[in-house]
Amino acid sequence: MSEEIFKKVVSHAKEYGFVFPSSEIYDGLGAVYDYGQNGVELKNNLRQYWWKAMVQMHENIVGIDAAIFMHPKTWKASGHIDGFSDPMIDNKDSKKRYRADQLLEDKITKYEKEGKTNKADELQAALDKVTLDNDLAGFKSLIEQYEIACPISGTRNWTDVRQFNLMFSTEMGAMAEDADKIYLRPETAQGIFVNFLNVQKTGRMKIPFGIAQTGKAFRNEIIARQFIMRMREFEQMEMQFFVRPGTQKQWYEYWKETRIKWHKKLGLGDNNYRFHNHVKMAHYADDAVDIEFNYPFGFKELEGIHSRTDFDLKNHQELSGKKMQYFDAELDENGKAYGNYIPYVVETSVGLDRLFLSVLCASYKEEEVGEGDKIDTRVVLSLPAILAPYKVAIFPLTKKDGLPEVARKIIDELKFDYNCFYEEKDAIGKRYRRQDALGTPFCITVDHESLENQTVTIRYRDTMVQERIPIAKIREILASEVNWSKLLA
Ligand code: ATP
């Protein structure tokens, strides 16, 4: 996959109603995007894939939907008020702001692309060190030493490196004097932590157990890049798994394996995934790894798996004065009850938008079709059938002779279970191509023969093979091809 393909994917996403820049009529809003009529379907299906795999397939995991607004003390306890910041640097000529670590990472990627592995390794080691030490002057001197110039102005006229908190704030309360500063959540996880005992008690959950949640998160990212890869408003799908202290390593390994398997089931190519261990842990973690995906612009983080210790629950207990402990009645190997303790937590956290982008990039294909002087290129999204925005498109060959009525009747039977697309305009070939570009796995064409013998043509997206089948058989084919067990089993 190349940068060139990436540009095509981005324009395809807009042209076919998957993703639009937010408030586009006002020239957009930096790093904020809207999902269009087809994007929202794909996004909902991906969310469902995650929810089913995490909640429906695990007896000991339940879901919640916590509010985006939370008591401001939440963010004190979680460490986000004091520690959730990135090192930033400004170019004095272009007035553009950058993340210092990302400028250096881009240089590493450049060295890798040029085959200068030694240089890349050397800079990576230096970057790891300044990151680990949070050495702001160190970032600056690396930027100088490696002669990194601003991509806009081309100059090396940099400010010092400063810390920048990524949380958005606003006020709660109608009157100015009532106003109290609150934050838009920068992660969904805290809604789970503060509800830990509510869920445990009302659901009579026994350790180990998990709480899952999907929802919006907000980060004032210093630099917006790579389309929906780094957004200021995005969606996370997170699961906190509460375990006995001392068993976190084993669960961490379990979730690492489970999550990478889940990604690979999508069929985007096993080699497109890799683990990347963190050198610098977030303030809450004792172990952390990223699952990276091979995007057209290189391997980048798609999901984080963190062993969060008892950091969050302990701090919430301290700041709220409420006990965040679990009573474990089970006996250890010496016959002694474990008793009360604050559980340890292993978290899995995947960005829905980054997942969407991985699926879109890897399933976008341009294929040469036809023969001789009739060679043509078709664009196809080879999505797993269950994830496609439309599962089936139904076309009457012409607008008359009762064909639309037959087509409508087929839709009326299928629409309770499958999202169906109906179209009667344009040549059939054109209609097929439009569905290929949306990822619709099946097209059904109703023609004059259908009136005589109750058969239709079914066309398969990936092979473009067309078959004559009885109308009565459509359901059977859809049921065997479009089902969750293909991904979940
Ligand atoms: P990065 O290093 O890329 O900024 P992160 O390590 O800060 O990401 P986490 O805090 O671990 O990310 O968040 C978990 C997941 O949420 C990430 O793996 C990613 O998929 C998603 N995510 C985080 N920030 C963004 C963003 N700005 N836009 C879209 N998705 C995001």
Coordinates of C-alpha atoms and ligand atoms in Angstrom, one line a residue:
M1 CA 0.0 0.0 0.0
S2 CA 1.4 3.4 -0.9
E3 CA 0.7 7.0 -0.1
E4 CA -0.9 7.3 -3.5
I5 CA -3.4 4.6 -2.7
F6 CA -4.1 6.5 0.6
K7 CA -5.1 9.6 -1.4
K8 CA -7.4 7.5 -3.4
V9 CA -9.0 6.0 -0.3
V10 CA -9.6 9.4 1.2
S11 CA -11.3 10.7 -2.0
H12 CA -13.2 7.4 -2.3
A13 CA -14.5 7.8 1.2
K14 CA -15.9 11.2 0.4
E15 CA -17.2 10.4 -3.1
Y16 CA -19.1 7.4 -1.9
G17 CA -20.6 8.9 1.3
F18 CA -18.4 7.2 3.9
V19 CA -16.6 10.2 5.5
F20 CA -16.9 14.0 5.0
P21 CA -14.9 16.8 6.6
S22 CA -17.0 18.3 9.4
S23 CA -18.8 21.6 8.6
E24 CA -17.3 21.4 5.1
I25 CA -19.3 24.4 3.8
Y26 CA -17.2 26.5 6.2
D27 CA -14.0 24.9 5.0
G28 CA -14.0 22.2 7.6
L29 CA -12.9 22.0 11.2
G30 CA -9.4 20.7 11.9
A31 CA -9.3 16.9 12.5
V32 CA -13.1 16.6 12.9
Y33 CA -15.0 14.4 10.5
D34 CA -18.6 13.3 9.9
Y35 CA -19.6 9.8 8.8
G36 CA -21.9 9.8 5.8
Q37 CA -24.8 7.4 4.8
N38 CA -22.5 4.5 4.0
G39 CA -19.8 5.3 6.6
V40 CA -22.3 5.1 9.4
E41 CA -23.4 1.7 8.4
L42 CA -19.8 0.3 8.2
K43 CA -19.0 2.0 11.5
N44 CA -22.1 0.6 13.2
N45 CA -21.2 -2.9 11.9
L46 CA -17.6 -2.6 13.2
R47 CA -18.9 -1.5 16.6
Q48 CA -21.2 -4.4 16.6
Y49 CA -18.4 -6.8 15.8
W50 CA -16.4 -5.5 18.8
W51 CA -19.5 -5.6 21.1
K52 CA -20.5 -9.1 20.1
A53 CA -16.9 -10.4 20.5
M54 CA -16.4 -8.7 23.9
V55 CA -19.8 -8.7 25.6
Q56 CA -22.0 -11.3 23.8
M57 CA -19.2 -13.9 23.6
H58 CA -18.0 -13.6 27.2
E59 CA -20.3 -14.5 30.1
N60 CA -18.1 -12.5 32.4
I61 CA -18.1 -9.2 30.5
V62 CA -21.0 -6.8 30.5
G63 CA -21.4 -3.4 28.9
I64 CA -22.3 0.1 30.1
D65 CA -22.9 3.5 28.5
A66 CA -21.6 6.2 30.8
A67 CA -22.0 10.0 30.3
I68 CA -19.3 12.0 28.5
F69 CA -19.4 14.6 31.2
M70 CA -17.9 13.5 34.5
H71 CA -17.2 15.1 37.8
P72 CA -14.0 17.2 37.4
K73 CA -12.4 15.3 40.3
T74 CA -12.4 12.2 38.0
W75 CA -9.6 13.7 35.9
K76 CA -7.6 14.7 39.0
A77 CA -7.8 11.1 40.2
S78 CA -7.0 9.6 36.8
G79 CA -3.9 11.8 36.5
H80 CA -5.2 13.5 33.3
I81 CA -5.1 17.0 34.8
D82 CA -1.5 16.8 35.8
G83 CA -0.1 14.4 33.3
F84 CA -2.1 14.2 30.0
S85 CA 0.1 16.3 27.8
D86 CA 2.3 16.1 24.7
P87 CA 5.6 17.9 24.0
M88 CA 4.9 20.6 21.4
I89 CA 7.2 22.8 19.4
D90 CA 6.3 25.8 17.0
N91 CA 8.1 26.8 13.9
K92 CA 8.6 30.6 14.1
D93 CA 8.3 31.2 10.4
S94 CA 5.2 29.1 9.4
K95 CA 3.7 29.5 12.9
K96 CA 2.8 25.9 12.7
R97 CA 2.7 23.7 15.8
Y98 CA 4.0 20.1 15.9
R99 CA 4.4 17.3 18.4
A100 CA 8.2 17.1 19.0
D101 CA 8.1 13.3 19.3
Q102 CA 6.2 13.0 16.0
L103 CA 8.7 15.1 14.0
L104 CA 11.4 12.7 15.2
E105 CA 9.3 9.7 14.4
D106 CA 8.7 10.9 10.9
K107 CA 12.5 11.3 10.5
I108 CA 12.9 7.6 11.7
T109 CA 10.3 6.5 9.1
K110 CA 12.1 8.4 6.4
Y111 CA 15.4 6.8 7.3
E112 CA 13.7 3.4 7.3
K113 CA 12.3 4.0 3.8
E114 CA 15.7 5.1 2.6
G115 CA 17.2 1.8 4.0
K116 CA 19.3 3.8 6.5
T117 CA 18.6 1.3 9.3
N118 CA 21.5 2.3 11.5
K119 CA 20.5 5.9 11.5
A120 CA 16.9 4.9 12.2
D121 CA 17.9 2.7 15.1
E122 CA 20.2 5.4 16.5
L123 CA 17.5 8.1 16.4
Q124 CA 14.9 5.6 17.9
A125 CA 17.2 4.9 20.8
A126 CA 17.8 8.6 21.4
L127 CA 14.0 9.3 21.1
D128 CA 13.2 6.5 23.6
K129 CA 15.6 8.0 26.1
V130 CA 14.2 11.6 26.0
T131 CA 10.7 10.3 26.0
L132 CA 11.4 8.1 29.0
D133 CA 13.0 11.0 30.9
N134 CA 10.3 13.5 29.6
D135 CA 13.3 15.6 28.7
L136 CA 11.9 18.7 26.9
A137 CA 15.3 20.2 26.1
G138 CA 16.4 16.8 24.9
F139 CA 13.6 16.7 22.2
K140 CA 14.8 20.1 21.0
S141 CA 18.4 19.2 20.7
L142 CA 17.5 16.0 18.8
I143 CA 15.4 18.1 16.4
E144 CA 18.5 20.4 15.9
Q145 CA 21.0 17.6 15.7
Y146 CA 19.0 15.7 13.0
E147 CA 18.4 19.0 11.1
I148 CA 14.6 18.6 11.1
A149 CA 13.0 21.4 9.1
C150 CA 9.3 22.5 9.2
P151 CA 7.5 20.8 6.3
I152 CA 5.6 24.1 5.6
S153 CA 8.3 26.8 5.8
G154 CA 11.3 24.6 5.3
T155 CA 13.2 26.4 8.0
R156 CA 14.7 25.2 11.2
N157 CA 13.7 28.3 13.2
W158 CA 12.1 26.5 16.2
T159 CA 10.7 27.6 19.6
D160 CA 11.6 25.6 22.8
V161 CA 9.6 22.4 23.5
R162 CA 6.7 22.9 25.9
Q163 CA 4.0 20.6 27.4
F164 CA 0.5 21.0 26.1
N165 CA -2.5 19.4 27.9
L166 CA -4.8 17.6 25.5
M167 CA -8.1 17.9 27.4
F168 CA -10.9 20.2 26.2
S169 CA -12.7 22.1 28.9
T170 CA -16.0 23.8 29.1
E171 CA -18.3 25.2 31.9
M172 CA -21.2 23.6 33.5
G173 CA -24.1 25.7 35.0
A174 CA -26.3 28.4 33.5
M175 CA -25.0 31.4 35.5
A176 CA -21.4 32.6 35.2
E177 CA -20.9 32.5 38.9
D178 CA -22.2 28.9 39.0
A179 CA -19.8 28.0 36.3
D180 CA -17.6 25.1 37.1
K181 CA -14.9 23.9 34.8
I182 CA -15.5 20.5 33.4
Y183 CA -13.8 18.4 30.8
L184 CA -14.9 16.4 27.8
R185 CA -13.6 12.9 28.5
P186 CA -10.3 12.1 26.9
E187 CA -10.9 8.4 27.3
T188 CA -14.0 6.3 28.0
A189 CA -12.3 4.2 30.6
Q190 CA -13.0 6.4 33.6
G191 CA -16.8 6.0 33.2
I192 CA -16.1 2.3 33.8
F193 CA -13.9 2.8 36.8
V194 CA -16.3 5.1 38.7
N195 CA -19.1 2.5 38.0
F196 CA -17.1 -0.5 38.9
L197 CA -18.9 -1.3 42.1
N198 CA -22.4 -0.4 40.7
V199 CA -22.0 -3.0 38.0
Q200 CA -20.2 -5.5 40.2
K201 CA -22.9 -5.4 42.9
T202 CA -26.0 -5.1 40.7
G203 CA -24.7 -7.7 38.2
R204 CA -23.3 -10.0 41.0
M205 CA -20.1 -10.2 39.0
K206 CA -17.3 -12.3 40.3
I207 CA -13.6 -11.6 39.6
P208 CA -12.2 -11.9 37.0
F209 CA -14.8 -9.9 35.1
G210 CA -14.9 -7.1 32.5
I211 CA -16.9 -4.0 31.8
A212 CA -17.0 -2.8 28.2
Q213 CA -18.0 0.5 26.7
T214 CA -18.0 2.3 23.4
G215 CA -18.3 6.0 23.0
K216 CA -16.9 9.4 22.0
A217 CA -13.6 10.7 23.5
F218 CA -12.0 14.1 22.9
R219 CA -8.4 15.2 22.7
N220 CA -7.1 18.5 21.5
E221 CA -4.4 16.9 19.4
I222 CA -1.6 19.3 18.6
I223 CA -1.4 18.2 15.0
A224 CA -4.1 16.7 12.9
R225 CA -2.9 14.1 10.5
Q226 CA -3.7 11.3 8.2
F227 CA -7.5 11.8 7.8
I228 CA -9.4 9.9 10.5
M229 CA -6.3 8.5 12.1
R230 CA -5.8 11.4 14.5
M231 CA -9.0 13.2 15.3
R232 CA -10.0 15.7 18.0
E233 CA -13.3 13.9 18.4
F234 CA -13.2 10.2 18.0
E235 CA -14.7 7.0 19.3
Q236 CA -13.1 4.4 21.5
M237 CA -14.1 0.8 22.3
E238 CA -12.7 0.0 25.7
M239 CA -12.9 -2.9 28.1
Q240 CA -11.6 -3.0 31.6
F241 CA -10.9 -6.4 33.0
F242 CA -10.8 -6.6 36.8
V243 CA -8.5 -9.3 38.2
R244 CA -6.9 -10.5 41.4
P245 CA -3.7 -8.6 42.2
G246 CA -0.8 -10.8 41.1
T247 CA -2.6 -12.3 38.1
Q248 CA -2.4 -9.3 35.9
K249 CA 0.5 -10.6 33.8
Q250 CA -1.4 -13.7 32.8
W251 CA -4.5 -11.7 31.9
Y252 CA -2.4 -9.2 30.0
E253 CA -1.0 -12.0 27.9
Y254 CA -4.5 -13.5 27.4
W255 CA -5.9 -10.2 26.1
K256 CA -2.9 -9.6 23.9
E257 CA -3.5 -12.8 22.1
T258 CA -7.3 -12.6 22.1
R259 CA -7.3 -9.1 20.6
I260 CA -4.8 -9.7 17.8
K261 CA -6.8 -12.8 16.8
W262 CA -9.9 -10.6 16.7
H263 CA -8.2 -8.2 14.3
K264 CA -6.9 -11.0 12.1
K265 CA -10.3 -12.5 11.7
L266 CA -11.3 -9.5 9.6
G267 CA -9.2 -11.0 6.8
L268 CA -7.1 -7.9 6.0
G269 CA -3.9 -9.9 6.0
D270 CA -2.1 -11.4 9.1
N271 CA 1.1 -9.6 8.1
N272 CA -0.5 -6.3 8.4
Y273 CA -0.5 -6.5 12.2
R274 CA 2.3 -6.4 14.7
F275 CA 2.9 -5.8 18.4
H276 CA 4.9 -2.8 19.6
N277 CA 5.9 -2.8 23.2
H278 CA 5.9 0.5 25.0
V279 CA 9.2 1.8 26.3
K280 CA 7.6 4.7 28.2
M281 CA 4.5 3.6 30.1
A282 CA 1.6 5.9 30.6
H283 CA 1.4 7.2 34.2
Y284 CA -1.0 4.3 35.1
A285 CA 0.5 1.3 33.5
D286 CA 3.0 -1.5 34.5
D287 CA 2.9 -3.1 31.1
A288 CA 1.7 -1.8 27.8
V289 CA 1.7 -2.9 24.1
D290 CA 0.2 -1.5 20.9
I291 CA -1.3 -3.5 18.2
E292 CA -0.1 -1.7 15.1
F293 CA -1.7 -1.9 11.6
N294 CA 0.2 -1.5 8.4
Y295 CA -1.6 1.7 7.1
P296 CA -0.5 3.1 3.7
F297 CA 1.7 5.5 5.6
G298 CA 3.3 2.8 7.7
F299 CA 2.7 0.7 10.8
K300 CA 0.8 2.8 13.4
E301 CA -1.1 2.2 16.6
L302 CA -4.6 0.7 16.2
E303 CA -5.2 -0.6 19.7
G304 CA -3.6 -0.3 23.1
I305 CA -3.5 -3.1 25.7
H306 CA -2.5 -1.8 29.1
S307 CA -1.9 -3.4 32.4
R308 CA -3.3 -0.5 34.5
T309 CA -2.6 -1.9 38.0
D310 CA -4.9 -0.6 40.7
F311 CA -3.9 3.0 39.9
D312 CA -7.3 4.3 38.9
L313 CA -9.5 2.6 41.5
K314 CA -7.0 3.4 44.2
N315 CA -7.0 7.1 43.3
H316 CA -10.8 7.2 43.0
Q317 CA -11.0 5.7 46.4
E318 CA -8.6 8.2 47.8
L319 CA -10.2 11.3 46.2
S320 CA -13.9 10.3 46.7
G321 CA -13.5 8.8 50.1
K322 CA -15.6 5.8 48.9
K323 CA -14.4 2.3 49.1
M324 CA -13.5 0.8 45.7
Q325 CA -12.9 -2.7 47.1
Y326 CA -14.1 -6.1 46.1
F327 CA -14.8 -8.8 48.5
D328 CA -13.4 -12.1 47.3
A329 CA -14.9 -15.0 49.2
E330 CA -12.9 -17.6 47.4
L331 CA -10.1 -19.4 49.1
D332 CA -6.5 -19.4 48.2
E333 CA -4.3 -22.6 48.1
N334 CA -3.8 -22.4 51.8
G335 CA -7.6 -22.3 52.5
K336 CA -7.5 -18.6 53.4
A337 CA -10.1 -16.2 51.9
Y338 CA -8.7 -13.5 49.7
G339 CA -10.9 -11.0 51.5
N340 CA -11.2 -7.3 50.5
Y341 CA -8.9 -5.8 47.9
I342 CA -8.7 -3.2 45.1
P343 CA -8.6 -5.2 41.9
Y344 CA -6.0 -4.8 39.2
V345 CA -7.1 -3.9 35.7
V346 CA -6.1 -5.0 32.3
E347 CA -7.5 -2.7 29.6
T348 CA -8.1 -3.2 25.9
S349 CA -8.7 0.0 24.0
V350 CA -9.2 0.3 20.3
G351 CA -10.1 3.4 18.3
L352 CA -13.2 2.8 16.1
D353 CA -12.1 5.4 13.6
R354 CA -8.7 3.9 13.2
L355 CA -10.3 0.4 12.8
F356 CA -12.6 1.9 10.2
L357 CA -9.6 3.3 8.4
S358 CA -7.7 0.0 8.5
V359 CA -10.7 -1.8 7.0
L360 CA -11.2 0.8 4.3
C361 CA -7.5 0.9 3.3
A362 CA -7.0 -2.8 3.1
S363 CA -10.3 -3.6 1.4
Y364 CA -9.9 -0.9 -1.3
K365 CA -8.9 -2.5 -4.6
E366 CA -8.5 -1.3 -8.1
E367 CA -8.8 -4.2 -10.6
E368 CA -8.4 -4.5 -14.3
V369 CA -11.4 -6.1 -15.8
G370 CA -12.5 -7.0 -19.4
E371 CA -10.4 -8.1 -22.3
G372 CA -8.6 -6.6 -25.4
D373 CA -9.5 -3.0 -26.1
K374 CA -12.3 -3.2 -23.5
I375 CA -10.0 -3.3 -20.5
D376 CA -11.4 -1.1 -17.7
T377 CA -10.6 -0.5 -14.0
R378 CA -13.1 -1.3 -11.3
V379 CA -12.9 -0.1 -7.7
V380 CA -14.1 -2.7 -5.2
L381 CA -14.3 -2.7 -1.5
S382 CA -13.8 -6.4 -0.5
L383 CA -15.3 -6.0 2.9
P384 CA -16.4 -9.1 4.9
A385 CA -20.1 -9.5 3.9
I386 CA -21.4 -8.9 7.4
L387 CA -19.7 -5.5 7.6
A388 CA -20.8 -4.1 4.3
P389 CA -23.1 -1.1 4.4
Y390 CA -25.6 -2.9 2.1
K391 CA -25.8 -6.7 2.1
V392 CA -27.7 -6.9 -1.2
A393 CA -28.7 -4.6 -4.0
I394 CA -31.8 -5.4 -6.0
F395 CA -32.1 -4.1 -9.6
P396 CA -35.0 -4.4 -12.0
L397 CA -33.4 -4.6 -15.4
T398 CA -35.8 -2.0 -16.8
K399 CA -38.2 0.4 -15.2
K400 CA -41.3 -1.2 -16.8
D401 CA -43.1 -4.4 -17.5
G402 CA -43.7 -5.2 -13.9
L403 CA -40.0 -5.7 -13.1
P404 CA -39.8 -3.0 -10.4
E405 CA -42.8 -4.6 -8.6
V406 CA -41.0 -8.0 -8.5
A407 CA -37.8 -6.4 -7.2
R408 CA -39.8 -4.5 -4.5
K409 CA -41.4 -7.7 -3.4
I410 CA -38.0 -9.3 -2.9
I411 CA -36.9 -6.3 -0.9
D412 CA -40.0 -6.5 1.2
E413 CA -39.1 -10.0 2.2
L414 CA -35.5 -9.3 3.0
K415 CA -35.5 -5.9 4.6
F416 CA -36.3 -7.0 8.1
D417 CA -33.0 -8.9 8.2
Y418 CA -30.7 -7.2 5.7
N419 CA -30.0 -3.7 4.6
C420 CA -31.1 -3.7 1.0
F421 CA -30.4 -1.2 -1.8
Y422 CA -32.8 -0.5 -4.7
E423 CA -31.9 1.1 -7.9
E424 CA -33.6 1.2 -11.3
K425 CA -31.6 3.9 -13.2
D426 CA -28.6 3.4 -15.5
A427 CA -27.2 0.4 -17.4
I428 CA -26.9 -2.7 -15.2
G429 CA -23.1 -2.7 -15.5
K430 CA -22.9 0.8 -14.1
R431 CA -25.1 -0.2 -11.2
Y432 CA -22.9 -3.2 -10.4
R433 CA -19.8 -1.0 -10.4
R434 CA -21.4 1.5 -7.9
Q435 CA -22.2 -1.4 -5.6
D436 CA -18.6 -2.8 -5.9
A437 CA -17.4 0.6 -4.8
L438 CA -19.6 0.4 -1.7
G439 CA -18.6 -3.1 -0.9
T440 CA -22.1 -4.7 -1.5
P441 CA -21.4 -8.4 -1.6
F442 CA -24.5 -9.4 -3.7
C443 CA -26.5 -7.9 -6.5
I444 CA -29.8 -9.4 -7.7
T445 CA -31.2 -8.6 -11.1
V446 CA -34.8 -9.1 -12.0
D447 CA -35.4 -9.5 -15.7
H448 CA -38.2 -10.7 -18.0
E449 CA -37.3 -14.3 -17.4
S450 CA -38.0 -13.7 -13.7
L451 CA -41.7 -13.1 -14.6
E452 CA -41.9 -16.4 -16.4
N453 CA -40.0 -18.8 -14.0
Q454 CA -39.5 -16.9 -10.7
T455 CA -35.7 -16.8 -11.1
V456 CA -33.2 -14.0 -10.9
T457 CA -29.5 -13.4 -11.5
I458 CA -27.2 -13.1 -8.5
R459 CA -23.9 -11.5 -9.0
Y460 CA -21.0 -11.9 -6.6
R461 CA -18.9 -8.9 -5.8
D462 CA -15.5 -10.4 -5.6
T463 CA -15.6 -12.9 -8.4
M464 CA -18.2 -11.0 -10.5
V465 CA -19.6 -14.5 -11.3
Q466 CA -23.3 -14.4 -12.2
E467 CA -25.7 -17.2 -11.6
R468 CA -29.4 -17.9 -12.3
I469 CA -31.2 -18.9 -9.1
P470 CA -34.8 -19.3 -7.9
I471 CA -36.1 -16.3 -6.0
A472 CA -36.9 -18.7 -3.2
K473 CA -33.2 -19.4 -2.8
I474 CA -32.0 -15.8 -2.2
R475 CA -32.6 -16.1 1.5
E476 CA -30.6 -19.3 1.9
I477 CA -27.6 -17.8 0.1
L478 CA -27.7 -14.6 2.2
A479 CA -28.1 -16.6 5.4
S480 CA -25.0 -18.7 4.7
E481 CA -22.8 -15.8 3.6
V482 CA -24.0 -12.9 5.8
N483 CA -23.7 -14.0 9.4
W484 CA -21.7 -13.1 12.4
S485 CA -20.4 -16.6 13.1
K486 CA -18.0 -16.2 10.2
L487 CA -16.2 -13.5 12.2
L488 CA -16.9 -14.6 15.7
A489 CA -16.6 -18.4 15.7
Ligands
ATP1 P1 -1.3 7.9 19.9 O1 0.0 7.4 20.5 O2 -1.5 7.5 18.5 O3 -1.7 9.3 20.2 P2 -2.5 6.9 22.3 O4 -1.4 5.9 22.8 O5 -2.5 8.2 23.0 O6 -2.4 7.0 20.7 P3 -4.5 5.5 23.8 O7 -4.6 6.6 24.8 O8 -3.9 4.2 24.1 O9 -3.9 6.1 22.4 O10 -6.0 5.3 23.2 C1 -6.5 4.0 22.8 C2 -6.9 4.0 21.3 O11 -7.7 5.1 21.0 C3 -5.7 4.1 20.4 O12 -5.1 2.9 20.1 C4 -6.4 4.7 19.1 O13 -6.9 3.6 18.3 C5 -7.5 5.5 19.6 N1 -7.1 6.9 19.6 C6 -6.4 7.6 20.5 N2 -6.2 8.9 20.1 C7 -6.9 9.0 18.9 C8 -7.2 10.1 18.0 N3 -6.7 11.3 18.3 N4 -8.0 9.9 16.9 C9 -8.5 8.7 16.7 N5 -8.2 7.6 17.5 C10 -7.5 7.8 18.6

